[in-house]
Every structure is written in structure tokens, then in C-alpha cells.
CSV table of C-alpha atoms in Angstrom, one decimal:
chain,number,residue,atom,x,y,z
A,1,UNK,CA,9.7,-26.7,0.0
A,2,UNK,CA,7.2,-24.2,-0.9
A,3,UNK,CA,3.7,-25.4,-2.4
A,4,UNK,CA,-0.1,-24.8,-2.7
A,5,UNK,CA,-2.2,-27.6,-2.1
A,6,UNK,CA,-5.4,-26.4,-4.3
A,7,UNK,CA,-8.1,-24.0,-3.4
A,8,UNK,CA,-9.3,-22.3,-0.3
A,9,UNK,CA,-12.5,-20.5,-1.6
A,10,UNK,CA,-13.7,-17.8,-4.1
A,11,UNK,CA,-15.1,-14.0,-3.3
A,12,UNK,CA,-17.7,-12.4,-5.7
A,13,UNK,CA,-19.5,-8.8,-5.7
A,14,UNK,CA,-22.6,-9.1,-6.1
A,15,UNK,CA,-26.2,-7.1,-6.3
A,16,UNK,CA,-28.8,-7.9,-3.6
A,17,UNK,CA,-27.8,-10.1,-0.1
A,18,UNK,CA,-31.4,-11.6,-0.1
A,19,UNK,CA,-31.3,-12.7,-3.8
A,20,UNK,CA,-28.3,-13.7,-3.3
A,21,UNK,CA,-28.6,-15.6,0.0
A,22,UNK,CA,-31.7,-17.4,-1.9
A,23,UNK,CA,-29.5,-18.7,-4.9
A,24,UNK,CA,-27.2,-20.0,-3.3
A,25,UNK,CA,-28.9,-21.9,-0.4
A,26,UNK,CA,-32.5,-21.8,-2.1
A,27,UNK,CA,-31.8,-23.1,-5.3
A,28,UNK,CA,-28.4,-24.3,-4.9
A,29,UNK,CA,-28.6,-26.0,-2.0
A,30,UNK,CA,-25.8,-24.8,-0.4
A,31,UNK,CA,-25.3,-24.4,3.6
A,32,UNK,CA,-25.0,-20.7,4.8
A,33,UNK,CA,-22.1,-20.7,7.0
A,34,UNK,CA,-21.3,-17.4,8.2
A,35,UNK,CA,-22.8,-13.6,7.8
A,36,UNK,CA,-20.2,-11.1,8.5
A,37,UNK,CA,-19.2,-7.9,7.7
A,38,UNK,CA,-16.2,-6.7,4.3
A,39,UNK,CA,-13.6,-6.0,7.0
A,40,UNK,CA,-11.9,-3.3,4.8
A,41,UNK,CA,-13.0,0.1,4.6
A,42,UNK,CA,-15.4,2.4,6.5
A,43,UNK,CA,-18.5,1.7,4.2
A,44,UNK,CA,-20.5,-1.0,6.1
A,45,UNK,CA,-21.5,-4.6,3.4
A,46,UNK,CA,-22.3,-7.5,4.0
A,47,UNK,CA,-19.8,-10.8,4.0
A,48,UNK,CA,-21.5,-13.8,3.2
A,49,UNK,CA,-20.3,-17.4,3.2
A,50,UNK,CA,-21.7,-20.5,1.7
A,51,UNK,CA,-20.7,-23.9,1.8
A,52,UNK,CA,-20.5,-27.2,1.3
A,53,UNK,CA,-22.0,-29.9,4.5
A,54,UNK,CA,-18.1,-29.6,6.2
A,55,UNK,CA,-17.7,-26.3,5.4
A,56,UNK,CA,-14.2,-27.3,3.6
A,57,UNK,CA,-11.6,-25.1,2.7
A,58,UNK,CA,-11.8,-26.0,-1.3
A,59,UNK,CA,-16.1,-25.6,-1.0
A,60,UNK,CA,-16.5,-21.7,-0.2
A,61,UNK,CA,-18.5,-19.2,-1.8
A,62,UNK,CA,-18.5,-16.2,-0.4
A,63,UNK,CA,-20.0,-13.0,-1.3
A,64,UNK,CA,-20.1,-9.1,-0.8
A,65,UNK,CA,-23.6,-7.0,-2.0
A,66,UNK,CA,-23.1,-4.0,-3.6
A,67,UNK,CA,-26.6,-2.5,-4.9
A,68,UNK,CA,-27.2,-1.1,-1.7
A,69,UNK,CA,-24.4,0.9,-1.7
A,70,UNK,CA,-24.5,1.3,-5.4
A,71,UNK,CA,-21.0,-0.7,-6.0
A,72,UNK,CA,-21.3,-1.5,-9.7
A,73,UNK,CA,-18.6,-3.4,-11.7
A,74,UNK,CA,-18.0,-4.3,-15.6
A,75,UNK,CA,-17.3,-8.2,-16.6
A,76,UNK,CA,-14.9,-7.7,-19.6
A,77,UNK,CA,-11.4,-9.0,-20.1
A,78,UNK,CA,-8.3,-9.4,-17.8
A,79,UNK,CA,-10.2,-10.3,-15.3
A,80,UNK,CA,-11.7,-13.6,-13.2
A,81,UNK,CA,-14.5,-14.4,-14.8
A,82,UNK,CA,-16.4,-18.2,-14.1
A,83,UNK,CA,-17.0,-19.7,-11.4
A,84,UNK,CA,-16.5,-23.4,-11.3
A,85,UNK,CA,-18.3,-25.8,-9.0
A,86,UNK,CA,-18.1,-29.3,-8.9
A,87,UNK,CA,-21.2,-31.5,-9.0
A,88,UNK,CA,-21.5,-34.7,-9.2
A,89,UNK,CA,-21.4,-36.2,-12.7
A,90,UNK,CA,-24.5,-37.8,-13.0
A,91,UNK,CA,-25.9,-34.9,-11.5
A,92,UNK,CA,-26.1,-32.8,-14.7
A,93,UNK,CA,-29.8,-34.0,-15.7
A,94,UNK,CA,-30.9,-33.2,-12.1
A,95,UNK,CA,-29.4,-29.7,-12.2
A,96,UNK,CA,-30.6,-28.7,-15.6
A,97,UNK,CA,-34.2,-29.4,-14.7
A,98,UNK,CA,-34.0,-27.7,-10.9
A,99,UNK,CA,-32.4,-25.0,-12.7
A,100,UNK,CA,-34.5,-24.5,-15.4
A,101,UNK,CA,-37.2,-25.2,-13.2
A,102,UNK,CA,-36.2,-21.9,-10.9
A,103,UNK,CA,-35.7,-19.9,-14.3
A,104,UNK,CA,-32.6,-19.7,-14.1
A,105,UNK,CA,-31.6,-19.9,-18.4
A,106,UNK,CA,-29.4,-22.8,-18.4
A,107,UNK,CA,-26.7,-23.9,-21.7
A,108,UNK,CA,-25.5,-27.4,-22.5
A,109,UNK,CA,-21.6,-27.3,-23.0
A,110,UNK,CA,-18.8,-29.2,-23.7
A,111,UNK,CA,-15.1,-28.4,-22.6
A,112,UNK,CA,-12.4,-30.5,-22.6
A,113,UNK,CA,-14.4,-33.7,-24.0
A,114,UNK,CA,-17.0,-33.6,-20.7
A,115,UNK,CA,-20.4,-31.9,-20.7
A,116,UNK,CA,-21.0,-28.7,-18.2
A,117,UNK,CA,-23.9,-26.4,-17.5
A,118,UNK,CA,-23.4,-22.8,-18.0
A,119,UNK,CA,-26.0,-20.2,-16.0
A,120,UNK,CA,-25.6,-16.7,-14.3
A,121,UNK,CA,-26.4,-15.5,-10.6
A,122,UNK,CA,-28.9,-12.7,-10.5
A,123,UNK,CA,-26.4,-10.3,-10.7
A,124,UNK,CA,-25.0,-11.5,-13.6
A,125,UNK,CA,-22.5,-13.6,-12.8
A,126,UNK,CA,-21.0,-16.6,-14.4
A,127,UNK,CA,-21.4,-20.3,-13.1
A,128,UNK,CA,-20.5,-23.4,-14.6
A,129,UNK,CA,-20.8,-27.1,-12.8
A,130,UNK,CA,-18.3,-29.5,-13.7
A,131,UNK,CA,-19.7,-32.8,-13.4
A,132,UNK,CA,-16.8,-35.2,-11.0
A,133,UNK,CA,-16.7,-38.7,-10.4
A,134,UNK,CA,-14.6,-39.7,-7.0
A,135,UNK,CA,-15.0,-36.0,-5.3
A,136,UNK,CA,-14.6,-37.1,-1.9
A,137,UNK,CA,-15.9,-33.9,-0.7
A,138,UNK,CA,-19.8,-34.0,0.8
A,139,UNK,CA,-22.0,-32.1,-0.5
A,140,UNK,CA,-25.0,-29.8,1.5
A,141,UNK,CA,-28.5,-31.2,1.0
A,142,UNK,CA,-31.1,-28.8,1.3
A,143,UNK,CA,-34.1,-27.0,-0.2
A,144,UNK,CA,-35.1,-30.3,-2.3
A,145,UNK,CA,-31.3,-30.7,-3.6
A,146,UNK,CA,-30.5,-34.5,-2.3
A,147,UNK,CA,-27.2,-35.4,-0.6
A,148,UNK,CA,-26.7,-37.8,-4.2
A,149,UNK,CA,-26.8,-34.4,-6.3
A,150,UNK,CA,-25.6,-31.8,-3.7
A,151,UNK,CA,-22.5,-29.8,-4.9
A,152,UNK,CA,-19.3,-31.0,-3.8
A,153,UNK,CA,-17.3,-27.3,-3.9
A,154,UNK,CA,-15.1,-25.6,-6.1
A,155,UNK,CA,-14.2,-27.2,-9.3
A,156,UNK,CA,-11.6,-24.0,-10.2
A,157,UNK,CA,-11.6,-20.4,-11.7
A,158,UNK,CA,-12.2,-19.2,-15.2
A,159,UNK,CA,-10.3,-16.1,-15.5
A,160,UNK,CA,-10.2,-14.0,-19.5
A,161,UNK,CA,-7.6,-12.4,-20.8
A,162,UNK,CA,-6.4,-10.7,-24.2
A,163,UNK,CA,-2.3,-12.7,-24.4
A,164,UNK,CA,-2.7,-15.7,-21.9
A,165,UNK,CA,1.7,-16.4,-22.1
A,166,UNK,CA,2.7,-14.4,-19.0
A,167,UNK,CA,-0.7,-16.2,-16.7
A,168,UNK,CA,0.4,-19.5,-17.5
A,169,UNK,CA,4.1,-18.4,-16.6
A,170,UNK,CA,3.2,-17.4,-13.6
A,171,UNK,CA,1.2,-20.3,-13.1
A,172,UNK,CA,3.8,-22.4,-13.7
A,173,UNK,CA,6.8,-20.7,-11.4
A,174,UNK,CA,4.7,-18.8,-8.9
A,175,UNK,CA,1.5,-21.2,-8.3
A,176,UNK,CA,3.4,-24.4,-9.0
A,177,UNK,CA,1.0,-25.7,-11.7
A,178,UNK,CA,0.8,-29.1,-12.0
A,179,UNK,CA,0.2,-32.1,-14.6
A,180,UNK,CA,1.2,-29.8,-17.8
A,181,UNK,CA,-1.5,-27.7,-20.6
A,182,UNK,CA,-4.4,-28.4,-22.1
A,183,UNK,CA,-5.3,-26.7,-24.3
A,184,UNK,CA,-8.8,-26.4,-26.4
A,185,UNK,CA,-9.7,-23.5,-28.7
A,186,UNK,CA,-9.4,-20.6,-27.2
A,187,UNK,CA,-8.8,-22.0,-23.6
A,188,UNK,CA,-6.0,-23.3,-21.9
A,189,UNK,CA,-6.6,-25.5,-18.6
A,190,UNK,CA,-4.1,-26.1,-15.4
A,191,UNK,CA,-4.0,-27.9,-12.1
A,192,UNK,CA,-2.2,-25.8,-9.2
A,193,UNK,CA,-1.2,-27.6,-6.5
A,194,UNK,CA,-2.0,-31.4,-5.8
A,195,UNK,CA,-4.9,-31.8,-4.3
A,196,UNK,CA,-7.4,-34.3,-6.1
A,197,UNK,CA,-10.1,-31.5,-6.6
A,198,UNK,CA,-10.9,-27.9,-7.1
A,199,UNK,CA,-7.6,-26.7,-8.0
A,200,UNK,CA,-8.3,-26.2,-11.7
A,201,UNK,CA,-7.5,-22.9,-13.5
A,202,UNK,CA,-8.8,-22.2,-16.9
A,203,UNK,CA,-7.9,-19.3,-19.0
A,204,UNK,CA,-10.0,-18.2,-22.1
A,205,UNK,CA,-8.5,-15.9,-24.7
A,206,UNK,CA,-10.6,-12.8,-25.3
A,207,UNK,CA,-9.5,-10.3,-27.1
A,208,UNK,CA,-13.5,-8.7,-28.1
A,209,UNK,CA,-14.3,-7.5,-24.7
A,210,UNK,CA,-13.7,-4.2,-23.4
A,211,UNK,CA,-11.2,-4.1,-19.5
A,212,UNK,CA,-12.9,-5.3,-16.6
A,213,UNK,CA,-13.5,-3.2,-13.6
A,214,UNK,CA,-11.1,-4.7,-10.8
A,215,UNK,CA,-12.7,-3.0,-7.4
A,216,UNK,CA,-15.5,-3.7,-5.6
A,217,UNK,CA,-18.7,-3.9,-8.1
A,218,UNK,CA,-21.9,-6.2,-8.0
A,219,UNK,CA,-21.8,-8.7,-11.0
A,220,UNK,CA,-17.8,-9.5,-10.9
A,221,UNK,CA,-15.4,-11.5,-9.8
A,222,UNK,CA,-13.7,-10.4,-6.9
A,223,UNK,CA,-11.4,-12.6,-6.1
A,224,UNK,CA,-10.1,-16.3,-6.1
A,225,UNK,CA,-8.1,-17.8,-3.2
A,226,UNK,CA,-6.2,-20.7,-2.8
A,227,UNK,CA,-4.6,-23.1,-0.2
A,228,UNK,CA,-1.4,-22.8,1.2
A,229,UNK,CA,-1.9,-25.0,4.1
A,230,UNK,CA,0.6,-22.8,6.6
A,231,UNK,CA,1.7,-19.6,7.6
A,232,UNK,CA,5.5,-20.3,7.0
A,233,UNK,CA,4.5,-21.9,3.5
A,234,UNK,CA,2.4,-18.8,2.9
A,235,UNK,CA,5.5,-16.7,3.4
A,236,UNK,CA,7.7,-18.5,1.4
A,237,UNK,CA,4.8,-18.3,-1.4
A,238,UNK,CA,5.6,-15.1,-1.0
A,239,UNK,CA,8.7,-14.3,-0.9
A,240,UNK,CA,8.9,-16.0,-4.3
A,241,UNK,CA,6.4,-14.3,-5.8
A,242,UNK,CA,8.2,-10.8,-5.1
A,243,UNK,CA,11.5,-12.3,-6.1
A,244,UNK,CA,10.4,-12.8,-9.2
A,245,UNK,CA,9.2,-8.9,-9.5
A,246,UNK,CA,5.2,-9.6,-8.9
A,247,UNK,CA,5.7,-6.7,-6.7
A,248,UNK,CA,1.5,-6.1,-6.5
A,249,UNK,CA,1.2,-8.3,-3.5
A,250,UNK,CA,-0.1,-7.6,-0.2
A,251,UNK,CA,0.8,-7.7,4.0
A,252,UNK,CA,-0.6,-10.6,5.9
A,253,UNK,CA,-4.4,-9.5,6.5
A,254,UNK,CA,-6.2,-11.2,9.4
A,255,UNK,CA,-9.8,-12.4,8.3
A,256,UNK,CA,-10.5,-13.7,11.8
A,257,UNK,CA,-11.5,-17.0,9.6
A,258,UNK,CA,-7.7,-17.2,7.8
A,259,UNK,CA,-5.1,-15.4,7.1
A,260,UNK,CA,-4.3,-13.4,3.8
A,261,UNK,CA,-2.4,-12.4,1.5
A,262,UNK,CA,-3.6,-10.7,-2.2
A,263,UNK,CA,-1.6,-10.8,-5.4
A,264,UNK,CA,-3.1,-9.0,-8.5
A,265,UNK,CA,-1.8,-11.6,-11.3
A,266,UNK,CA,-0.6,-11.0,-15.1
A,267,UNK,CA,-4.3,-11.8,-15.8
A,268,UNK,CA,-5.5,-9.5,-13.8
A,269,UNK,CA,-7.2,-11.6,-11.5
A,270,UNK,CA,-6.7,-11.3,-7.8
A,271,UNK,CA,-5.4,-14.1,-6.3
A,272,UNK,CA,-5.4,-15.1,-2.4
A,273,UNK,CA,-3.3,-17.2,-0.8
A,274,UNK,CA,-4.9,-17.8,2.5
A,275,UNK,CA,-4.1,-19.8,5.4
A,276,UNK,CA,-7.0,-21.1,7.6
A,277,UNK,CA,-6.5,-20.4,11.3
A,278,UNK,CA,-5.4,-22.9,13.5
A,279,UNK,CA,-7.6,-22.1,16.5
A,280,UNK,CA,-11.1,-23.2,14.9
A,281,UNK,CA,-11.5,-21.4,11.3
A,282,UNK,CA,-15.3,-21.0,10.9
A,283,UNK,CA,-16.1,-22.8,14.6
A,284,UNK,CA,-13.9,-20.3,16.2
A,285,UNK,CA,-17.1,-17.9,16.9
A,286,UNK,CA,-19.9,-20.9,16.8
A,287,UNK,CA,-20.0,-24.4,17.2
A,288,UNK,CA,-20.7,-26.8,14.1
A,289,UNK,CA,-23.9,-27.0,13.9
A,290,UNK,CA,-24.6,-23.4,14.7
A,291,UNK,CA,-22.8,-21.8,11.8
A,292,UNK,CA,-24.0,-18.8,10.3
A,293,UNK,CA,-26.8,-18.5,12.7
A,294,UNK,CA,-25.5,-15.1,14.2
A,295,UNK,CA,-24.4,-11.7,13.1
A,296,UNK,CA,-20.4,-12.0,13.7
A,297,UNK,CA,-18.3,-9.5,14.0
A,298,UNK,CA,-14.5,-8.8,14.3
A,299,UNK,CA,-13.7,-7.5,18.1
A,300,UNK,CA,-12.4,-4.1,16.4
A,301,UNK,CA,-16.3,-4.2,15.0
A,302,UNK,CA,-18.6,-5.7,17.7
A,303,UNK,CA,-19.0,-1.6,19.5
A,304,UNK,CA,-20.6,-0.9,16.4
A,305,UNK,CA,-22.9,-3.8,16.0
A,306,UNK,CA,-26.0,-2.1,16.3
A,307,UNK,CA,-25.0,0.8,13.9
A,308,UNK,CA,-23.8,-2.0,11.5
A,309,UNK,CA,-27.1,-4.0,11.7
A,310,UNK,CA,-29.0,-0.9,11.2
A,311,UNK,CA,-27.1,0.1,8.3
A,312,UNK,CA,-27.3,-3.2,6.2
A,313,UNK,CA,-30.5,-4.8,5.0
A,314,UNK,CA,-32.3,-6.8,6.4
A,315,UNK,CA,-31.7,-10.2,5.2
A,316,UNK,CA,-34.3,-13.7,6.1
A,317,UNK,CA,-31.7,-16.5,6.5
């Protein structure tokens, strides 16, 4: 039987690795887990990864900055566009007024009966925080954000597109959606997978804006990646998704972290199905309590570390 079980984590360009190191674990709250390098291409960026306290797959931002390179994308449509994190939900009050209180323009909105809070990262960005009751998943207290308020992980994606039909097909037979369509206004919502949280996928109907850029560019969506638990389910995942002529797909990448494999969808979103590695995922190159407290490297990258570390900024953990 083939399957995913929900998501793994979600990649975004953005600008600056300080302001965006700060966001996440200065206002947010979240726990830096690991600073690495974009393992593709000669052009040396930064790989950051923030977390949740356990560092679950289903809790991972992670992010690549682009200003210094000069990487800049477009937000439009057919492409990923929100990212949704989970918070707890009588945790909206707390997070309006933190927010608001960093200066971060916050909206009150509603979707799919519940209220949400919409706001941008620095670079532009789109975050929403869906508020959860029963999300088992422990949340990262720090910088004033209590362990009662701290953000569980990832709630889903919010991808755009201009004629949603062929997405939620390919939800359906490729990504295994579960628990049928909602839909309201211009927005259809899905479950893929089973697991209890974070496997939402929301698609809003746009038809005003302009293509998104799909590379690497600060302020977009990179790309989102969900769970699929094994490497022999991975394949099958696969297998099916070629069979049925998704022929944009991938070879197995190793991330040193997981293992990969990228699948540019009807949407146009990238989609990942990634399979954490069995011999320690993020403790493989430090212990628990250690993470993200050194510079790691690949071992087809650690000659160069000193070259790296002197091309990237500098960055104040």
C-alpha cells in the first residue's frame, strides 16, 4: 500500500538570514535547529531550519536568503503561496498583541467558520496561524512566547492558482487526499494523508495575479514537503506519480537530514516527498540539545568550510 502520512516541513526564499533568523526565533518563538548550507549549485546560501521543541517532522520551517546574492522572486499565481502554522487556539489574542507589538501588521480572518491571523515575514511572505485544539505536538517556548502559546508546527500550505480541477485531481489520486472538499468562496480545502495535524492543503482561485517566479527568489514559496514515512513507500509514491504522466519529478536527492524527491504539481507548486533518515535525522551531526549550535556541512562540503563561512554573512544565532 502506498501512502503519505501528512507533512514533513516547508522551504521558503527569503531576503536577509539575520532578519530572518530573528522572526522566526525572536518573535516567533521558534527553536533554531540547524544552519547549513543550499546543497545544490555552486553559489554558496545559507540553509536554515527552525522548529518546533522536538524538532518533528510536520514542525519545520526552513529557509534559504537570497538578498545577498541578489535572488529575487515574484508571488503571483500558480504558485505556493501561505504558509500555515498551527497555534494553539486560544492562542490567537496572545499572538495578535506580540505581533502587533513587534510591528508586524496583523489581519483578523475567518476561513472555514474559525478565526486566523494573517501577517507577512520581512521579505514579504505570507503566514497565517490556524488556531488547533488537541495538537499533540509541543510547541518551542522562547523569547517571552510561553510553552501554553508556543506554535505547534505546520498547519498546511496555501498554494494559488488560476483553474484549481487538475490540483485537486492530483490531490486526490497522487497525494491520497483524505476526508473529501471543502469548499468556501474562492478556496477549496483538503487533508492528505492521515495524520491528525498539519496535513492540510488549501487552494485559492486567482485568476488577477500575474505567474509566479518558480526558482530560487527571496519573498516566495519554495517549496512544500510532505511525509512519506519510508524509502520503499517513497518509491512507490513515485512510481505512481510517473504512471500517471506527472513526468516533472525528480531522482532521490540525499539532504544528509532525509531523503528527497521534487514534483512540480498542476499548481505549480513544488512538492517534496521526503523521507527522514533512519540513522539520526537532525541528531545525526549533534546531539539534542546541541542543535543548530554549529556550522554543518555535507562531507562533499566540509574542505570548503572556511571559504563557505567567509562567503555568507555573518549571522548572531
Amino acid at each position: 500500500m502506498t501512502y503519505v502520512t501528512g507533512s514533513h516541513h516547508v522551504t521558503l526564499s527569503v531576503a536577509d538570514a539575520q532578519e530572518d533568523v530573528d522572526f522566526h526565533v525572536k518573535v516567533l518563538g521558534m527553536r533554531f535547529i540547524k544552519r547549513t548550507v543550499l546543497f545544490d549549485g555552486s553559489l554558496p546560501v545559507y540553509h536554515l531550519y527552525y522548529s518546533n521543541a522536538a524538532g518533528d517532522p510536520s514542525s519545520v520551517v526552513t529557509t534559504f536568503p537570497w538578498a545577498q546574492a541578489g535572488f529575487y522572486g515574484k508571488r503571483g499565481t500558480n504558485q505556493a503561496r501561505e504558509v500555515l502554522l498551527s497555534v494553539p487556539d486560544h492562542s490567537l489574542d496572545f499572538w495578535y498583541d506580540r505581533l502587533t507589538g513587534h510591528d508586524i501588521e496583523v489581519a483578523n480572518v475567518e476561513r472555514f467558520g474559525k478565526r486566523r491571523l494573517a501577517f507577512r515575514h520581512p521579505s514579504g511572505i505570507e503566514y497565517v496561524f490556524v488556531g488547533n485544539s488537541g495538537d499533540e505536538r509541543i510547541g518551542h517556548p522562547g523569547y517571552g512566547v510561553p510553552q501554553e502559546h508556543a506554535i505547534h508546527g505546520i498547519h498546511g500550505v496555501g498554494v494559488h492558482m488560476a483553474t484549481p480541477d487538475r490540483m485537486v485531481e492530483f490531490a486526490d489520486e497522487s497525494f491520497f487526499a483524505t476526508g473529501g472538499l471543502a469548499e468556501e468562496g474562492s478556496v477549496l480545502g483538503m487533508q492528505i494523508g492521515d495524520a491528525k495535524h498539519g496535513n492540510h492543503l488549501e487552494i485559492t482561485v486567482n485568476r488577477s495575479d500575474d505567474q509566479g517566479t518558480w526558482g530560487y527568489g527571496a519573498g516566495t514559496y519554495h517549496h512544500f514537503a510532505w511525509n512519506l514515512d519510508t524509502l520503499d513507500n517513497q518509491d512507490a509514491v513515485k512510481f505512481g506519480i510517473e504512471g500517471r504522466g506527472y513526468t516533472d519529478i525528480s531522482e532521490l536527492k540525499d539532504r544528509k537530514y532525509f531523503k528527497s524527491v521534487y514534483v512540480r504539481t498542476p499548481s505549480g507548486a513544488l512538492f517534496e516527498l521526503a523521507v527522514t533518515h533512519t540513522d539520526g535525522g537532525w541528531t545525526c551531526d549533534e546531539s539534542p540539545h546541541e542543535l543548530g549550535s554549529r556550522f554543518q556541512l555535507p562531507e562533499q562540503f566540509e574542505h570548503r568550510r572556511d571559504e563557505l563561512l567567509g562567503r555568507l554573512e555573518p549571522i548572531d544565532i
